[in-house]
Amino acid sequence: SSSSSSSPSLEQWEYPMVAHPKLDAKHNQLMTAGYMPSPLGGLIQYGVFTGDDSDAKKTPHKPFQFRMPGPLPPAIPFMHDMAITEHYTIFVDSSMEFAMPFGEGGTGPILKYNSARNFSFGVVPRFATSEKDIMWFHLDHPMVCNHIANAWEDPNDPDTIIFHAPVTYEAIDIFEHVGYWGKMTEFRLHLPTRTITKHQFDDASSISTEFPRVRDTLIGYPSRYAYTVRHGAQRTNISGLAKWDLYDRKLVAEIDFGPNESTVGLVGEPQFVPRRTPRADHHVDVGKAEKDEAEDEDDGYVLTTTMRPDHSTWLCIYDAKTFSSEPLACVRARERFPFGLHGAWRNLEDL
């Protein structure tokens, strides 16, 4: 177990871990949370892992546990993703909950939508030591946020956190259909006043989208572009990809795989790969408020998997800058990948 005198190691983390821990490439620090659902409501454990070259070695961190502010028990909120900025970690208390008892003995859904549970953001300093350090921001309505594009501290106002994600406000059943997926939205959290302002992206009203990704080295810092999957007109299959401008809150381009969704199959989470290697690309600073600093942020490729009706899986590579609908290459995988598979790009020299 971890001690109070040092940050935990992965071997010492005796707790579940969310699907999306966040790595700060600039400081070589990994922030994560673990969720332990139970009939009593469950606890979330938050911790920071630090690399050998991290400046956080001078600031040991001891994990702490907390509960979400919503109704507990028996309701247990579903927190699948989290966000970071350079100095804060953000938790999301969604209106999705675990169904208790789990799956009604194996015959019912694992998750359910609770329209009576309003959405909350929890913001905590990165090296906080107690749940008392969490600042809660409450919306006056329910909302679902499964995956987060990015978050950062406003370069013009460090007391404001800018948060981007696809969200939805309607009842959903993720096991019956995929039409619940959200609309790209920006939230601004003002720390001194605990207030929230919300802006839905231009063009977002007509596009359902999910699985947002940004350039990995910019997680927690200003990033202009995000890449997502998008739904077709029938909202049954995922018919393409979308590129978003997070600064101007607008759709940049789309890749449409065609109107015949029965032949397209399902498209997996997009992954940005820089044209330069990650070692040469350690941290691209685009966070000085001048937008022209982001000119080369999208210099690279977008990789995605397509799961086709014949049960084959293909890895397709697109130019991230031009976002041309013509792939640079498509390679058939030896094995079938499951839909919704998350991924990360690593050079062989980094493994």
PDB file of C-alpha atoms in Angstrom, residues 121 137 152 154-157 160-164 186-191 194-199 246-247 249:
ATOM      1  CA  PHE A 121     -18.467  18.919 -12.154  1.00  0.00           C
ATOM      2  CA  PHE A 137     -20.201  22.945  -9.792  1.00  0.00           C
ATOM      3  CA  TRP A 152      -7.442  23.625 -19.825  1.00  0.00           C
ATOM      4  CA  ASP A 154      -7.993  29.902 -19.778  1.00  0.00           C
ATOM      5  CA  PRO A 155      -4.711  31.670 -20.710  1.00  0.00           C
ATOM      6  CA  ASN A 156      -6.511  35.021 -20.313  1.00  0.00           C
ATOM      7  CA  ASP A 157      -8.136  34.118 -16.981  1.00  0.00           C
ATOM      8  CA  THR A 160     -11.558  29.812 -15.475  1.00  0.00           C
ATOM      9  CA  ILE A 161     -11.377  26.227 -16.715  1.00  0.00           C
ATOM     10  CA  ILE A 162     -12.471  25.545 -20.303  1.00  0.00           C
ATOM     11  CA  PHE A 163     -13.963  22.072 -20.771  1.00  0.00           C
ATOM     12  CA  HIS A 164     -15.062  20.435 -24.057  1.00  0.00           C
ATOM     13  CA  GLU A 186     -18.031  23.987 -24.271  1.00  0.00           C
ATOM     14  CA  PHE A 187     -18.340  24.627 -20.537  1.00  0.00           C
ATOM     15  CA  ARG A 188     -16.507  27.394 -18.686  1.00  0.00           C
ATOM     16  CA  LEU A 189     -16.101  26.841 -14.956  1.00  0.00           C
ATOM     17  CA  HIS A 190     -15.277  30.008 -12.997  1.00  0.00           C
ATOM     18  CA  LEU A 191     -13.552  28.862  -9.812  1.00  0.00           C
ATOM     19  CA  ARG A 194     -18.538  28.382  -8.830  1.00  0.00           C
ATOM     20  CA  THR A 195     -20.523  29.408 -11.927  1.00  0.00           C
ATOM     21  CA  ILE A 196     -20.868  27.614 -15.261  1.00  0.00           C
ATOM     22  CA  THR A 197     -21.426  29.038 -18.748  1.00  0.00           C
ATOM     23  CA  LYS A 198     -22.323  26.710 -21.602  1.00  0.00           C
ATOM     24  CA  HIS A 199     -21.966  27.058 -25.391  1.00  0.00           C
ATOM     25  CA  LEU A 246     -12.300  23.962 -30.033  1.00  0.00           C
ATOM     26  CA  TYR A 247     -11.199  27.599 -30.103  1.00  0.00           C
ATOM     27  CA  ARG A 249     -16.485  26.173 -31.355  1.00  0.00           C
TER      28      ARG A 249
END
